[in-house]
Short mmCIF file of C-alpha atoms in Angstrom, two decimals:
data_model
loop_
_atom_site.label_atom_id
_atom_site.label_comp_id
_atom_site.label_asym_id
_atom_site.label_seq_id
_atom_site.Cartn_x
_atom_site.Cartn_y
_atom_site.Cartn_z
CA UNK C 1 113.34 89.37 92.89
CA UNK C 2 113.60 90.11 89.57
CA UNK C 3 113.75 93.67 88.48
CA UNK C 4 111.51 95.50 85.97
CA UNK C 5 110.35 98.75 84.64
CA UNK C 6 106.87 99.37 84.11
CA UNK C 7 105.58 101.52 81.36
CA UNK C 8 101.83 102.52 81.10
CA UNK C 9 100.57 102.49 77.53
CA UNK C 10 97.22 104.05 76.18
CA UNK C 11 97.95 103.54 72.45
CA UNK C 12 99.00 107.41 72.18
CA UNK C 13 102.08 108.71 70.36
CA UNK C 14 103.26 109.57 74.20
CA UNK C 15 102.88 105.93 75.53
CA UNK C 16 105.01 105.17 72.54
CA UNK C 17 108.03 107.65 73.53
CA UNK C 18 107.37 106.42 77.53
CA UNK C 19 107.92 102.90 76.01
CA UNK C 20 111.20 103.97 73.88
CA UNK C 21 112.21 105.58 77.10
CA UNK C 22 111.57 102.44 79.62
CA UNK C 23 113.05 100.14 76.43
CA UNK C 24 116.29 102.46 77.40
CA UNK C 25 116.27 102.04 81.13
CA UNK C 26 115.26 98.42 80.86
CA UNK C 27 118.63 97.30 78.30
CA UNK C 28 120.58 99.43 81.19
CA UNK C 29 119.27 98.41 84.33
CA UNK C 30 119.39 94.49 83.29
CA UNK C 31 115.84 94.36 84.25
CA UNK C 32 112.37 93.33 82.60
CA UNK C 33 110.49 95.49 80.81
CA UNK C 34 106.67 95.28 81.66
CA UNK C 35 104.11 96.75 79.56
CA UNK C 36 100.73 97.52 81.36
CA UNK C 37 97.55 98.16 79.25
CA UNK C 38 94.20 98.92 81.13
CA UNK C 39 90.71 98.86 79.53
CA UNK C 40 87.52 99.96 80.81
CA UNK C 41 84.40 97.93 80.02
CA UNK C 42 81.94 99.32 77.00
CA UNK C 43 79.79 101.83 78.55
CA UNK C 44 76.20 100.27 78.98
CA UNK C 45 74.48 102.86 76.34
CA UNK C 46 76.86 101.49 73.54
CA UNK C 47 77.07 98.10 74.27
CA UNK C 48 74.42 97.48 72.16
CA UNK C 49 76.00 98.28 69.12
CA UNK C 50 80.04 97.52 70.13
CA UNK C 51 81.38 93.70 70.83
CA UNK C 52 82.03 92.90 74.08
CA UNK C 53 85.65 91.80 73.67
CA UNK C 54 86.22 95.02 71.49
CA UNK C 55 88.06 96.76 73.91
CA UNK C 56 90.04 94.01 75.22
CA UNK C 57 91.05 93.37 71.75
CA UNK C 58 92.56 96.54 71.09
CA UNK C 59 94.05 96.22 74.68
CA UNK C 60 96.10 93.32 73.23
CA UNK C 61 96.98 94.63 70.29
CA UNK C 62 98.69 97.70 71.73
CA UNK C 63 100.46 96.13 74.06
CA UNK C 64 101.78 93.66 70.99
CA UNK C 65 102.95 96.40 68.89
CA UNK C 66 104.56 97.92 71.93
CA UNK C 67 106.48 94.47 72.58
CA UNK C 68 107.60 94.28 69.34
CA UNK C 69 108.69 97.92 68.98
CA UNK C 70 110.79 97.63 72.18
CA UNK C 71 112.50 94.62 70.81
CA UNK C 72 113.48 95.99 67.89
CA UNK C 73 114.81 98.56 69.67
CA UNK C 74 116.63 96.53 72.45
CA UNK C 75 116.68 92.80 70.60
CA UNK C 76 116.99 90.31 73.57
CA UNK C 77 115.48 92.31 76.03
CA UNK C 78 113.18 90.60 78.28
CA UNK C 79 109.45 92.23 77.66
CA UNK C 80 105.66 90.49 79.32
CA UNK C 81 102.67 92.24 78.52
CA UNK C 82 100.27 92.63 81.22
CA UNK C 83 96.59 93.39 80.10
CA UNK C 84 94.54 94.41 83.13
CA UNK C 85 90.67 95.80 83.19
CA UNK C 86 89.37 98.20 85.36
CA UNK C 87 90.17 102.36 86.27
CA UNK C 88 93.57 102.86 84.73
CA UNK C 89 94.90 105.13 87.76
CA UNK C 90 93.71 102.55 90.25
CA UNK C 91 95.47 99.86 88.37
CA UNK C 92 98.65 101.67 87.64
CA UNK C 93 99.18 102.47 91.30
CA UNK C 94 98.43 98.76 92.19
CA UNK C 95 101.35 98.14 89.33
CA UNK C 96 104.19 100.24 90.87
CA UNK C 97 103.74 97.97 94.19
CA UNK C 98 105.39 95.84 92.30
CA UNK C 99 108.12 97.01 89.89
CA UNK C 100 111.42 99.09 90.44
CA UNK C 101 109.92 101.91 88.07
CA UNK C 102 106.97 103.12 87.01
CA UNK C 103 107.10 104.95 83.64
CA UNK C 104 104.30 106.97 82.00
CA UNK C 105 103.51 108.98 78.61
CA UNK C 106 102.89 113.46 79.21
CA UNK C 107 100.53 114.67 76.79
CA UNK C 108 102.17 117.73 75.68
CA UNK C 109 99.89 120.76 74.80
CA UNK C 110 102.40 123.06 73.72
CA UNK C 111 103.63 126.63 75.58
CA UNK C 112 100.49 128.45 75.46
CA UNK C 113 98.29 125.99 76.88
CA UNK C 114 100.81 124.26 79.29
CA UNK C 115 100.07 121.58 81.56
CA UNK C 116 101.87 118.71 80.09
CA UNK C 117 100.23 115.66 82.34
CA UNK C 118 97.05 114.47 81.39
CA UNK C 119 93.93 113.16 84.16
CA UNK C 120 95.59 110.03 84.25
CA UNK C 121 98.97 110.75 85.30
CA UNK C 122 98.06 113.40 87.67
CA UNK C 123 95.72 110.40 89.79
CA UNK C 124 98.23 108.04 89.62
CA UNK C 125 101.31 110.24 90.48
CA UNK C 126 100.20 111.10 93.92
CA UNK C 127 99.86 107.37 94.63
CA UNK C 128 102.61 105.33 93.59
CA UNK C 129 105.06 103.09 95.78
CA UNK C 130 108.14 103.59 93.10
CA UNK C 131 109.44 106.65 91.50
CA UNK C 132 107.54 107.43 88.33
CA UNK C 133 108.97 108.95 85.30
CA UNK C 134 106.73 111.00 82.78
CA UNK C 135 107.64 111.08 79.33
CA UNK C 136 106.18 112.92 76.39
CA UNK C 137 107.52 113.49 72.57
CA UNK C 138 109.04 116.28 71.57
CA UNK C 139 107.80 116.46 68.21
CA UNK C 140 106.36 120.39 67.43
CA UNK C 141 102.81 118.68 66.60
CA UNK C 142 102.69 115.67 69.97
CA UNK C 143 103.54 112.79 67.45
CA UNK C 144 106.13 110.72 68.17
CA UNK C 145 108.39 109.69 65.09
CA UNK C 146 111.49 107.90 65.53
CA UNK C 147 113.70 110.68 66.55
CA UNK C 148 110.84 112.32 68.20
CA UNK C 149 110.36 109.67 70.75
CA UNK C 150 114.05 109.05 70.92
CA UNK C 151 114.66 112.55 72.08
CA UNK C 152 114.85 113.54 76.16
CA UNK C 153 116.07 110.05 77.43
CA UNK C 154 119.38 109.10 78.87
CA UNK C 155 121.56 106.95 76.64
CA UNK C 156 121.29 108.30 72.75
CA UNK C 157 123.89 110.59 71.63
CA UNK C 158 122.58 113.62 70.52
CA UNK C 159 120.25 114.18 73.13
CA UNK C 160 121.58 116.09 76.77
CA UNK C 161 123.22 114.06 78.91
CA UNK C 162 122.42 116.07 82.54
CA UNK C 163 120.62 114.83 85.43
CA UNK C 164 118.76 118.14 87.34
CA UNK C 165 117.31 117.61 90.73
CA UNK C 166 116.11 119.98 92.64
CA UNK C 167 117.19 119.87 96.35
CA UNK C 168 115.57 121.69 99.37
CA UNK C 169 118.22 121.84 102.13
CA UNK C 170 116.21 122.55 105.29
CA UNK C 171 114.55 119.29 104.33
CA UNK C 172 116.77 116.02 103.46
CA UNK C 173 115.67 113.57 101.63
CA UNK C 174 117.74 110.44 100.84
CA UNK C 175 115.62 108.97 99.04
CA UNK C 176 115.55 111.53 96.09
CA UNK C 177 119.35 111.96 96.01
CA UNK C 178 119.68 108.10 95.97
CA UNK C 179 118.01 107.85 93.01
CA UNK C 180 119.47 111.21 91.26
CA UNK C 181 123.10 109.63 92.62
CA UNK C 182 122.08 105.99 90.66
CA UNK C 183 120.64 108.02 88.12
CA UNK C 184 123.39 109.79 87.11
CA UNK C 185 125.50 106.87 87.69
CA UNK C 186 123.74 104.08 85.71
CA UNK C 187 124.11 106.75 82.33
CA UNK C 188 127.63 108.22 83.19
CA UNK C 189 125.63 111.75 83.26
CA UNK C 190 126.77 114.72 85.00
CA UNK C 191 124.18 115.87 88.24
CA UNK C 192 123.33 119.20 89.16
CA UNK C 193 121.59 119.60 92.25
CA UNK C 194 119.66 123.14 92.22
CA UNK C 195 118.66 124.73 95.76
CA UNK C 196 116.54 127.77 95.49
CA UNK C 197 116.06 130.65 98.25
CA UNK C 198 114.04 133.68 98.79
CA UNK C 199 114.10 135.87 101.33
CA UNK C 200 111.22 135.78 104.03
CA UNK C 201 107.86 137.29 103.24
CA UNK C 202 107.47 140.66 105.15
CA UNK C 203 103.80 140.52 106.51
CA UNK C 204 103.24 138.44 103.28
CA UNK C 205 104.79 141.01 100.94
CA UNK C 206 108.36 140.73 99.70
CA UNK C 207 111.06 142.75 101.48
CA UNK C 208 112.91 145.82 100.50
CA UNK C 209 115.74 145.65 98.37
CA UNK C 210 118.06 144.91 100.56
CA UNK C 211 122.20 145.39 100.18
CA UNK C 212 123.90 143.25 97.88
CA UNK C 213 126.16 141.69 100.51
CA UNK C 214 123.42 140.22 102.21
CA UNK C 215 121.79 138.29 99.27
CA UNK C 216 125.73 137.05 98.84
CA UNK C 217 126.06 136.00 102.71
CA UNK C 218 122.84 134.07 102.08
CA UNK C 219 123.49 132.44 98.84
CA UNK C 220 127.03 131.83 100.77
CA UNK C 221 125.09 130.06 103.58
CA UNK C 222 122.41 128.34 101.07
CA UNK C 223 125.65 126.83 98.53
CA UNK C 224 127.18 125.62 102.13
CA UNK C 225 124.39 123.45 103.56
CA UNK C 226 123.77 122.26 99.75
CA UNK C 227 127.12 121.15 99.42
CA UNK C 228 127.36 119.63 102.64
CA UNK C 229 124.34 117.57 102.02
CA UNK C 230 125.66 116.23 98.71
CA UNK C 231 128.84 115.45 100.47
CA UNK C 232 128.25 111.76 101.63
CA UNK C 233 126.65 110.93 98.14
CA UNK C 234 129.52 112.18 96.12
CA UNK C 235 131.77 109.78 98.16
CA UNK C 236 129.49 106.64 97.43
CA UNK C 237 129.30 107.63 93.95
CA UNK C 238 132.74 109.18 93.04
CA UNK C 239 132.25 108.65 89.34
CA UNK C 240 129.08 110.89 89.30
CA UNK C 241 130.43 114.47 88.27
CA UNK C 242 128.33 116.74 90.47
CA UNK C 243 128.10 120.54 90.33
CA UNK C 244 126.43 122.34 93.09
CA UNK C 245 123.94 125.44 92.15
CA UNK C 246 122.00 127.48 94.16
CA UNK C 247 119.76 129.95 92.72
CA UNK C 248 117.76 132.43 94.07
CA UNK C 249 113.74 132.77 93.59
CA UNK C 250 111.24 130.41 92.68
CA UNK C 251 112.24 126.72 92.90
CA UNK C 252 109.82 125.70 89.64
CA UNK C 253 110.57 128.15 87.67
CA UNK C 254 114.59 127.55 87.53
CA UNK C 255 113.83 123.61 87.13
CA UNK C 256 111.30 124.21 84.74
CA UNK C 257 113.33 127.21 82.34
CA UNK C 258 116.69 124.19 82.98
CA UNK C 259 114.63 121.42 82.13
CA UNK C 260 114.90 121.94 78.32
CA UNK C 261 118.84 121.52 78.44
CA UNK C 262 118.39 118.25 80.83
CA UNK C 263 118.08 114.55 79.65
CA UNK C 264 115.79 113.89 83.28
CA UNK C 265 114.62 115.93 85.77
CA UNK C 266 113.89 114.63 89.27
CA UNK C 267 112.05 116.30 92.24
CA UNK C 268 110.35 114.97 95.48
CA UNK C 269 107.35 113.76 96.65
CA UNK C 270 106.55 114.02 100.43
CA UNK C 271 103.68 110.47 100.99
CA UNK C 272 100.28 111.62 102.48
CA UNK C 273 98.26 109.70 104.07
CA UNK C 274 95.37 112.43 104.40
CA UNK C 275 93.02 112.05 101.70
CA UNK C 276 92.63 115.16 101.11
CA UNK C 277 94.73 117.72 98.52
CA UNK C 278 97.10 117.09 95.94
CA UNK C 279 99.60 114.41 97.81
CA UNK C 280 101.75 116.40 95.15
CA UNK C 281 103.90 119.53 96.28
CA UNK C 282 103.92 122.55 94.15
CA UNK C 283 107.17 122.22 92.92
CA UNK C 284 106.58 119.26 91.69
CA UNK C 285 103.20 119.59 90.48
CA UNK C 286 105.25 123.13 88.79
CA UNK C 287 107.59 120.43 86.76
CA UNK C 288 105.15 118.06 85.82
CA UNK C 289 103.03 120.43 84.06
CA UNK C 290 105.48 122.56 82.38
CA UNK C 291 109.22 121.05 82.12
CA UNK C 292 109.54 120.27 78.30
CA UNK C 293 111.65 117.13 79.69
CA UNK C 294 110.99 113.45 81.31
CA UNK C 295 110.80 114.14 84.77
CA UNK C 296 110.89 111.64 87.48
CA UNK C 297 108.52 112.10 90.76
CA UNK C 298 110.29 110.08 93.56
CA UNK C 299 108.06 109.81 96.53
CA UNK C 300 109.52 110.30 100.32
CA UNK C 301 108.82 110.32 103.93
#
């Protein structure tokens, strides 16, 4: 099978840095870089008045400019366009059935307003087969200039070069830290696995202060498990330098206040097959709206 990476464009100055960023992890992975455009018809109350074919048009022509700006950024890389019509969540989730990754732009809103991930990413996140990547620029007004798009992905160098997942211990997941591991591995970046604990809710209040030794004999216990779980992984990828943290409160708000030093930032996502809620945990759904960083979602049983 050959492998690709999927990038969802929109024409924005985001789906520009997600394609500078998949460009990167295409040239590095070998693999094909696919770029997915999806229209929606002409509404019937202006289809009087606007061509049929306008919006496939444009369609075409994005995903044209984003061909050739990916090969002049990776000459010789392998690049197909893929031009699809219908709801752009539905068809992105069909698209990660059948790529390696799945690679989005974040509308960023700035500080004050947060939430980083626009409609579309937050319906198509929940749903995906592959791990997903969201991307935004990091230029102060959203636009995404040369260095602005550049900035945040593995591979340049003077952007940072750590890998942050976070790790629950009391649940394992191999699939997350196989793709941190590969991750880190692929862009010879140091890993840093982050565990957060808090101590029990009291009858749903937070405890006393309790004596220092006992937040160190649990921290003690916490960095124990964490390390042991990152054990077997270090040994299948000894060239990954991998430092251990565990931290204590919130979960989100460590990844997210780390996430501006990091070059990627992965966390978990259990699959659902309810159809109700988020099919997004709150840590995650914590990152995705506020880490000023690509993060990748990788989904889990």
């Amino acid at each position: 099978m050959t492998h690709t990476v999927t990038v969802g464009l929109d024409g924005s100055s985001e789906s520009l840095a997600a394609t500078d960023w998949a460009a990167d992890e295409a040239a590095l992975r070998g693999a094909t870089l696919r770029l997915v455009q999806v229209y929606q018809p002409v509404p019937v109350p202006y289809s009087a008045v606007v061509e049929a074919d306008a919006e496939s048009r444009a369609a075409h022509r994005i995903c044209a400019e984003a061909a050739e700006r990916a090969s002049r950024r990776h000459p010789g890389l392998p690049t197909r366009t893929d031009v699809r019509q219908g709801r752009p969540h539905q068809e992105l989730v069909e698209a990660s059935g059948e790529t390696d990754l799945l690679v989005l732009g974040s509308r960023g809103l700035g500080r004050l307003l947060g939430h980083l991930v626009g409609s579309v990413g937050l319906r198509t996140v929940p749903h995906t087969a592959c791990p997903v990547v969201l991307v935004r620029s990091r230029q102060p007004d959203g636009g995404a200039g040369e260095r602005g798009a550049d900035d945040g992905a593995p591979g340049s160098a003077d952007r940072p070069r750590e890998i942050l997942v976070g790790v629950d211990v009391d649940e394992p997941c191999a699939e997350l830290l196989a793709f941190a591991f590969e991750t880190a591995a692929r862009h010879d970046a140091p890993l840093r696995a982050v565990h957060s604990w808090r101590m029990p809710l009291i009858y749903g209040a937070d405890p006393y202060v309790l004596p220092p030794e006992v937040y160190t004999d649990v921290s003690d216990l916490a960095t124990e498990h964490l390390r042991t779980m990152l054990r077997p992984w270090e040994e299948k990828f000894p060239g990954v330098r991998v430092t251990a943290q565990v931290v204590s409160g919130g979960p989100a708000d460590h990844l997210v206040e780390d996430a501006g030093s990091a070059a990627l930032v992965v966390v978990g996502r259990r699959v659902r097959r309810s159809p109700f809620g988020t099919h997004v945990g709150p840590v995650a759904l914590a990152v995705l709206h506020h880490a000023h960083a690509p993060v990748a979602v990788v989904p889990h049983r």
